[in-house]
GROMACS .gro file of C-alpha atoms in nm:
model
  299
    1MET     CA    1  -1.391   0.595  -1.236
    2THR     CA    2  -1.404   0.227  -1.336
    3ILE     CA    3  -1.067   0.051  -1.362
    4LEU     CA    4  -1.014  -0.303  -1.487
    5ALA     CA    5  -0.758  -0.471  -1.260
    6ILE     CA    6  -0.574  -0.777  -1.392
    7ASP     CA    7  -0.328  -0.995  -1.198
    8ILE     CA    8  -0.107  -1.210  -1.422
    9GLY     CA    9   0.023  -1.505  -1.225
   10GLY     CA   10   0.200  -1.821  -1.329
   11THR     CA   11  -0.112  -2.033  -1.271
   12ASN     CA   12  -0.410  -1.799  -1.310
   13ILE     CA   13  -0.498  -1.457  -1.449
   14LYS     CA   14  -0.731  -1.295  -1.198
   15TYR     CA   15  -0.937  -0.986  -1.275
   16ALA     CA   16  -1.200  -0.751  -1.134
   17LEU     CA   17  -1.357  -0.414  -1.187
   18CYS     CA   18  -1.265  -0.156  -0.926
   19ASP     CA   19  -1.371   0.199  -0.848
   20SER     CA   20  -1.151   0.475  -0.706
   21ASP     CA   21  -1.258   0.381  -0.351
   22GLY     CA   22  -1.125   0.028  -0.385
   23ASN     CA   23  -1.455  -0.156  -0.424
   24LEU     CA   24  -1.405  -0.472  -0.629
   25ARG     CA   25  -1.677  -0.640  -0.833
   26ASN     CA   26  -1.717  -0.887  -1.120
   27LYS     CA   27  -1.419  -1.090  -0.999
   28GLY     CA   28  -1.307  -1.383  -1.210
   29SER     CA   29  -1.007  -1.578  -1.334
   30LYS     CA   30  -0.872  -1.772  -1.629
   31PRO     CA   31  -0.590  -2.028  -1.636
   32THR     CA   32  -0.268  -1.862  -1.747
   33GLU     CA   33  -0.127  -2.158  -1.942
   34ALA     CA   34   0.205  -1.981  -1.901
   35CYS     CA   35   0.403  -2.260  -2.067
   36LYS     CA   36   0.251  -2.156  -2.402
   37GLY     CA   37   0.441  -1.828  -2.385
   38ALA     CA   38   0.393  -1.456  -2.343
   39HIS     CA   39   0.201  -1.391  -2.666
   40PHE     CA   40  -0.052  -1.665  -2.596
   41MET     CA   41  -0.093  -1.539  -2.240
   42MET     CA   42  -0.137  -1.180  -2.357
   43GLY     CA   43  -0.413  -1.304  -2.586
   44LYS     CA   44  -0.596  -1.420  -2.274
   45VAL     CA   45  -0.545  -1.079  -2.114
   46GLU     CA   46  -0.691  -0.918  -2.426
   47GLU     CA   47  -0.995  -1.147  -2.408
   48ILE     CA   48  -1.061  -1.019  -2.055
   49ILE     CA   49  -1.018  -0.657  -2.166
   50ASN     CA   50  -1.243  -0.704  -2.470
   51GLU     CA   51  -1.522  -0.850  -2.257
   52HIS     CA   52  -1.509  -0.560  -2.011
   53CYS     CA   53  -1.464  -0.283  -2.267
   54LEU     CA   54  -1.785  -0.388  -2.440
   55GLN     CA   55  -1.993  -0.427  -2.125
   56TYR     CA   56  -1.863  -0.173  -1.875
   57GLY     CA   57  -1.688   0.116  -2.049
   58ILE     CA   58  -1.370   0.093  -1.846
   59GLU     CA   59  -1.152   0.404  -1.810
   60GLY     CA   60  -0.817   0.242  -1.742
   61ILE     CA   61  -0.632  -0.088  -1.708
   62ALA     CA   62  -0.423  -0.169  -1.400
   63ILE     CA   63  -0.201  -0.473  -1.427
   64SER     CA   64  -0.016  -0.670  -1.162
   65SER     CA   65   0.231  -0.915  -1.311
   66ALA     CA   66   0.482  -1.180  -1.220
   67GLY     CA   67   0.840  -1.097  -1.317
   68GLN     CA   68   1.066  -0.800  -1.262
   69ILE     CA   69   0.877  -0.499  -1.396
   70ASP     CA   70   0.994  -0.153  -1.505
   71ALA     CA   71   0.686   0.019  -1.367
   72ASP     CA   72   0.759   0.347  -1.548
   73LEU     CA   73   0.766   0.185  -1.892
   74GLY     CA   74   0.531  -0.102  -1.809
   75ARG     CA   75   0.790  -0.343  -1.944
   76VAL     CA   76   0.905  -0.685  -1.822
   77VAL     CA   77   1.270  -0.645  -1.722
   78PHE     CA   78   1.316  -1.015  -1.653
   79ALA     CA   79   1.100  -1.324  -1.619
   80THR     CA   80   1.196  -1.687  -1.574
   81ASP     CA   81   1.123  -1.955  -1.832
   82ALA     CA   82   0.798  -2.027  -1.648
   83ILE     CA   83   0.654  -1.773  -1.898
   84PRO     CA   84   0.859  -1.817  -2.217
   85LEU     CA   85   0.943  -1.500  -2.414
   86TYR     CA   86   0.806  -1.272  -2.139
   87THR     CA   87   1.138  -1.096  -2.071
   88GLY     CA   88   1.138  -0.765  -2.258
   89PHE     CA   89   0.763  -0.770  -2.329
   90GLU     CA   90   0.626  -0.413  -2.359
   91ILE     CA   91   0.292  -0.467  -2.184
   92LYS     CA   92   0.196  -0.101  -2.137
   93LYS     CA   93   0.292   0.005  -2.490
   94HIS     CA   94   0.118  -0.296  -2.646
   95LEU     CA   95  -0.211  -0.248  -2.461
   96GLU     CA   96  -0.224   0.131  -2.485
   97GLN     CA   97  -0.178   0.117  -2.861
   98LYS     CA   98  -0.450  -0.147  -2.893
   99TYR     CA   99  -0.712   0.000  -2.658
  100LEU     CA  100  -0.628   0.374  -2.639
  101LEU     CA  101  -0.670   0.361  -2.262
  102PRO     CA  102  -0.425   0.447  -1.981
  103VAL     CA  103  -0.241   0.132  -1.873
  104THR     CA  104  -0.014   0.078  -1.572
  105VAL     CA  105   0.193  -0.231  -1.495
  106GLU     CA  106   0.356  -0.319  -1.163
  107ASN     CA  107   0.519  -0.628  -1.014
  108ASP     CA  108   0.277  -0.861  -0.834
  109VAL     CA  109   0.449  -0.858  -0.495
  110ASN     CA  110   0.481  -0.479  -0.509
  111CYS     CA  111   0.109  -0.468  -0.585
  112ALA     CA  112   0.028  -0.693  -0.290
  113ALA     CA  113   0.225  -0.459  -0.064
  114LEU     CA  114   0.058  -0.149  -0.207
  115GLY     CA  115  -0.283  -0.311  -0.168
  116GLU     CA  116  -0.210  -0.354   0.202
  117VAL     CA  117  -0.096   0.009   0.226
  118TRP     CA  118  -0.424   0.122   0.070
  119LYS     CA  119  -0.685  -0.113   0.214
  120GLY     CA  120  -0.510  -0.344   0.459
  121ASN     CA  121  -0.523  -0.331   0.837
  122ILE     CA  122  -0.152  -0.289   0.903
  123ASN     CA  123  -0.112   0.065   1.047
  124SER     CA  124   0.220   0.115   0.871
  125ASN     CA  125   0.336   0.260   0.541
  126SER     CA  126   0.700   0.148   0.578
  127PHE     CA  127   0.768  -0.226   0.586
  128ILE     CA  128   0.899  -0.524   0.397
  129ALA     CA  129   0.660  -0.771   0.237
  130ILE     CA  130   0.749  -1.131   0.167
  131THR     CA  131   0.517  -1.357  -0.030
  132ILE     CA  132   0.561  -1.728   0.022
  133GLY     CA  133   0.436  -1.965  -0.245
  134THR     CA  134   0.600  -2.179  -0.512
  135GLY     CA  135   0.889  -1.936  -0.472
  136ILE     CA  136   0.952  -1.635  -0.248
  137GLY     CA  137   0.894  -1.279  -0.360
  138GLY     CA  138   0.960  -0.953  -0.180
  139ALA     CA  139   0.882  -0.584  -0.175
  140ILE     CA  140   1.037  -0.294   0.013
  141VAL     CA  141   0.796  -0.013   0.104
  142GLU     CA  142   0.909   0.323   0.241
  143ASN     CA  143   0.654   0.596   0.317
  144GLY     CA  144   0.394   0.417   0.107
  145CYS     CA  145   0.618   0.392  -0.201
  146ILE     CA  146   0.805   0.100  -0.350
  147TYR     CA  147   1.184   0.100  -0.340
  148TYR     CA  148   1.287  -0.033  -0.683
  149GLY     CA  149   1.666  -0.034  -0.679
  150SER     CA  150   1.867   0.071  -0.983
  151GLY     CA  151   1.694  -0.166  -1.225
  152TYR     CA  152   1.342  -0.218  -1.087
  153SER     CA  153   1.452  -0.548  -0.933
  154ALA     CA  154   1.491  -0.478  -0.559
  155GLY     CA  155   1.327  -0.723  -0.320
  156GLU     CA  156   1.426  -1.053  -0.482
  157PHE     CA  157   1.438  -1.211  -0.139
  158GLY     CA  158   1.387  -1.562  -0.277
  159HIS     CA  159   1.737  -1.564  -0.422
  160ILE     CA  160   1.928  -1.464  -0.113
  161PRO     CA  161   2.198  -1.732  -0.064
  162LEU     CA  162   2.098  -1.939   0.239
  163ILE     CA  163   2.288  -2.269   0.218
  164TYR     CA  164   2.636  -2.284   0.065
  165ASN     CA  165   2.642  -2.524  -0.232
  166GLY     CA  166   2.285  -2.625  -0.148
  167LEU     CA  167   1.987  -2.725  -0.360
  168HIS     CA  168   1.978  -2.619  -0.725
  169CYS     CA  169   1.751  -2.321  -0.790
  170ASP     CA  170   1.563  -2.222  -1.108
  171CYS     CA  171   1.776  -1.906  -1.120
  172GLY     CA  172   2.081  -2.121  -1.199
  173HIS     CA  173   2.250  -2.099  -0.859
  174LYS     CA  174   2.251  -2.321  -0.550
  175GLY     CA  175   2.121  -2.281  -0.197
  176CYS     CA  176   1.871  -1.999  -0.259
  177TYR     CA  177   1.632  -1.900   0.020
  178GLU     CA  178   1.319  -2.009  -0.168
  179LYS     CA  179   1.452  -2.366  -0.206
  180TYR     CA  180   1.425  -2.402   0.173
  181ALA     CA  181   1.157  -2.159   0.295
  182SER     CA  182   0.889  -2.147   0.023
  183THR     CA  183   0.558  -2.334   0.046
  184LYS     CA  184   0.688  -2.573  -0.219
  185ALA     CA  185   0.995  -2.635  -0.002
  186LEU     CA  186   0.772  -2.701   0.299
  187GLU     CA  187   0.569  -2.954   0.099
  188LEU     CA  188   0.890  -3.139   0.009
  189GLN     CA  189   1.007  -3.131   0.370
  190ILE     CA  190   0.669  -3.270   0.483
  191GLU     CA  191   0.694  -3.552   0.230
  192ASP     CA  192   1.050  -3.628   0.329
  193GLY     CA  193   0.973  -3.636   0.701
  194LEU     CA  194   0.616  -3.765   0.713
  195GLY     CA  195   0.523  -3.907   0.375
  196PHE     CA  196   0.241  -3.755   0.170
  197VAL     CA  197   0.029  -3.525   0.388
  198GLU     CA  198  -0.201  -3.248   0.267
  199THR     CA  199  -0.083  -2.905   0.383
  200ILE     CA  200  -0.420  -2.835   0.552
  201GLU     CA  201  -0.393  -3.157   0.754
  202PHE     CA  202  -0.029  -3.078   0.835
  203PHE     CA  203  -0.115  -2.744   0.994
  204GLN     CA  204  -0.410  -2.893   1.182
  205GLU     CA  205  -0.177  -3.148   1.339
  206CYS     CA  206   0.079  -2.880   1.423
  207LYS     CA  207  -0.183  -2.667   1.597
  208GLN     CA  208  -0.292  -2.970   1.799
  209GLY     CA  209   0.067  -3.020   1.921
  210ASN     CA  210   0.165  -3.329   1.723
  211LYS     CA  211   0.540  -3.345   1.795
  212GLU     CA  212   0.634  -3.532   1.478
  213TYR     CA  213   0.460  -3.269   1.265
  214LEU     CA  214   0.593  -2.981   1.472
  215TRP     CA  215   0.950  -3.102   1.416
  216VAL     CA  216   0.905  -3.056   1.040
  217PHE     CA  217   0.727  -2.723   1.089
  218ASN     CA  218   0.997  -2.588   1.319
  219GLN     CA  219   1.270  -2.692   1.075
  220TRP     CA  220   1.091  -2.494   0.801
  221ILE     CA  221   1.041  -2.196   1.034
  222ASP     CA  222   1.414  -2.208   1.111
  223TYR     CA  223   1.492  -2.172   0.740
  224LEU     CA  224   1.234  -1.895   0.702
  225SER     CA  225   1.362  -1.695   0.999
  226GLU     CA  226   1.726  -1.743   0.896
  227GLY     CA  227   1.660  -1.563   0.569
  228LEU     CA  228   1.463  -1.295   0.750
  229ARG     CA  229   1.755  -1.243   0.988
  230GLY     CA  230   1.971  -1.108   0.705
  231ILE     CA  231   1.688  -0.896   0.565
  232VAL     CA  232   1.616  -0.744   0.908
  233HIS     CA  233   1.981  -0.664   0.978
  234ILE     CA  234   2.015  -0.492   0.639
  235LEU     CA  235   1.686  -0.299   0.625
  236ASN     CA  236   1.588  -0.260   0.993
  237PRO     CA  237   1.212  -0.265   0.923
  238SER     CA  238   0.937  -0.200   1.176
  239LEU     CA  239   0.710  -0.457   1.011
  240ILE     CA  240   0.748  -0.782   0.820
  241LEU     CA  241   0.431  -0.858   0.627
  242ILE     CA  242   0.388  -1.220   0.512
  243GLY     CA  243   0.168  -1.297   0.213
  244GLY     CA  244   0.087  -1.591  -0.011
  245GLY     CA  245  -0.138  -1.885   0.068
  246ILE     CA  246   0.058  -1.957   0.386
  247SER     CA  247  -0.071  -1.629   0.533
  248LYS     CA  248  -0.402  -1.808   0.603
  249GLN     CA  249  -0.227  -1.957   0.908
  250GLY     CA  250  -0.245  -1.610   1.063
  251GLU     CA  251  -0.145  -1.576   1.427
  252PHE     CA  252  -0.006  -1.931   1.446
  253LEU     CA  253   0.248  -1.846   1.175
  254GLU     CA  254   0.319  -1.497   1.310
  255LYS     CA  255   0.406  -1.625   1.658
  256ALA     CA  256   0.626  -1.905   1.525
  257VAL     CA  257   0.825  -1.669   1.302
  258GLU     CA  258   0.860  -1.409   1.577
  259LYS     CA  259   0.979  -1.666   1.833
  260SER     CA  260   1.245  -1.804   1.597
  261LEU     CA  261   1.351  -1.468   1.454
  262TRP     CA  262   1.379  -1.297   1.792
  263GLN     CA  263   1.646  -1.550   1.894
  264LYS     CA  264   1.855  -1.465   1.587
  265ILE     CA  265   1.852  -1.085   1.562
  266MET     CA  266   2.027  -0.831   1.779
  267PRO     CA  267   1.816  -0.680   2.060
  268SER     CA  268   1.808  -0.331   1.908
  269TYR     CA  269   1.629  -0.470   1.600
  270ARG     CA  270   1.352  -0.629   1.806
  271LYS     CA  271   1.230  -0.313   1.975
  272LYS     CA  272   1.007  -0.182   1.696
  273LEU     CA  273   0.971  -0.495   1.482
  274ALA     CA  274   0.647  -0.688   1.434
  275VAL     CA  275   0.559  -0.986   1.211
  276ARG     CA  276   0.211  -0.990   1.059
  277THR     CA  277   0.027  -1.175   0.784
  278MET     CA  278  -0.139  -0.994   0.494
  279THR     CA  279  -0.506  -0.920   0.549
  280LEU     CA  280  -0.646  -0.890   0.195
  281GLY     CA  281  -0.588  -1.241   0.058
  282ASN     CA  282  -0.628  -1.279  -0.317
  283ASP     CA  283  -0.759  -0.920  -0.347
  284ALA     CA  284  -0.426  -0.762  -0.246
  285ASN     CA  285  -0.265  -0.773  -0.592
  286LEU     CA  286  -0.574  -0.637  -0.767
  287LEU     CA  287  -0.619  -0.354  -0.517
  288GLY     CA  288  -0.250  -0.267  -0.527
  289ALA     CA  289  -0.256  -0.250  -0.907
  290VAL     CA  290  -0.548  -0.007  -0.892
  291TYR     CA  291  -0.384   0.199  -0.617
  292TYR     CA  292  -0.068   0.234  -0.828
  293HIS     CA  293  -0.279   0.321  -1.134
  294LEU     CA  294  -0.466   0.594  -0.949
  295LYS     CA  295  -0.145   0.739  -0.808
  296GLN     CA  296   0.010   0.755  -1.155
  297ARG     CA  297  -0.296   0.926  -1.302
  298SER     CA  298  -0.300   1.185  -1.027
  299LYS     CA  299   0.053   1.304  -1.106
   0.00000   0.00000   0.00000
């Protein structure tokens, strides 16, 4: 079976062909140009589908998307103004009517988590996933399945209140977790403490023990672990899986988070808890979308 996997992000739309064993090929991407709105963006998705329908005879479309997604209906429950007019968009219905192919749609962070369940090297099918980028996203996985909450919106870790009356957030409130612990927040903290420094150079200096750089890094880790403290005490996970571009820091990041978090959580929560970075990189969302698609078709 050949599935076309598409990952709709705020910056790029990534895509690949995938078989039922999880082998990806023909990977590519297009700029999302999200500011032009949902209908313009969906036109780009259709361009990708048209190209692959003609050349490869695809048998299904598996979509990973930003926003809160009703995975049963393939509908956007809520999306920020980063993609205008995306809230309420009936992705599954729209594409199935146009292409007469089975279509599934799932949230991008949920897809990243499911990709790790399917093809990652994590040895666990129950964990929380947190993706750290421009914002912070989350997923809750129990026995290999996503916990959605009552409205398909569980796991919005980025909007946990962290600092009372703190920085303004895009959600309309103040002091949200992602305003202090996202990659974007780290970049601002680096600029505030050190001036303009590329993130790659920043981490190189940290790993070499530069105290000035480590002070900024440890401040950011303190914010990150403080948010995780609440999540751990509520959900009592055995694994925290960190994704996003920051996951490239691997063991260096894992050890820093563990050291800070261990000082903040009760001893009983430490016994079976590990912190790991995602292993699949940019492929996680695509693989998770396909995994969800295959599971839905097997029902």
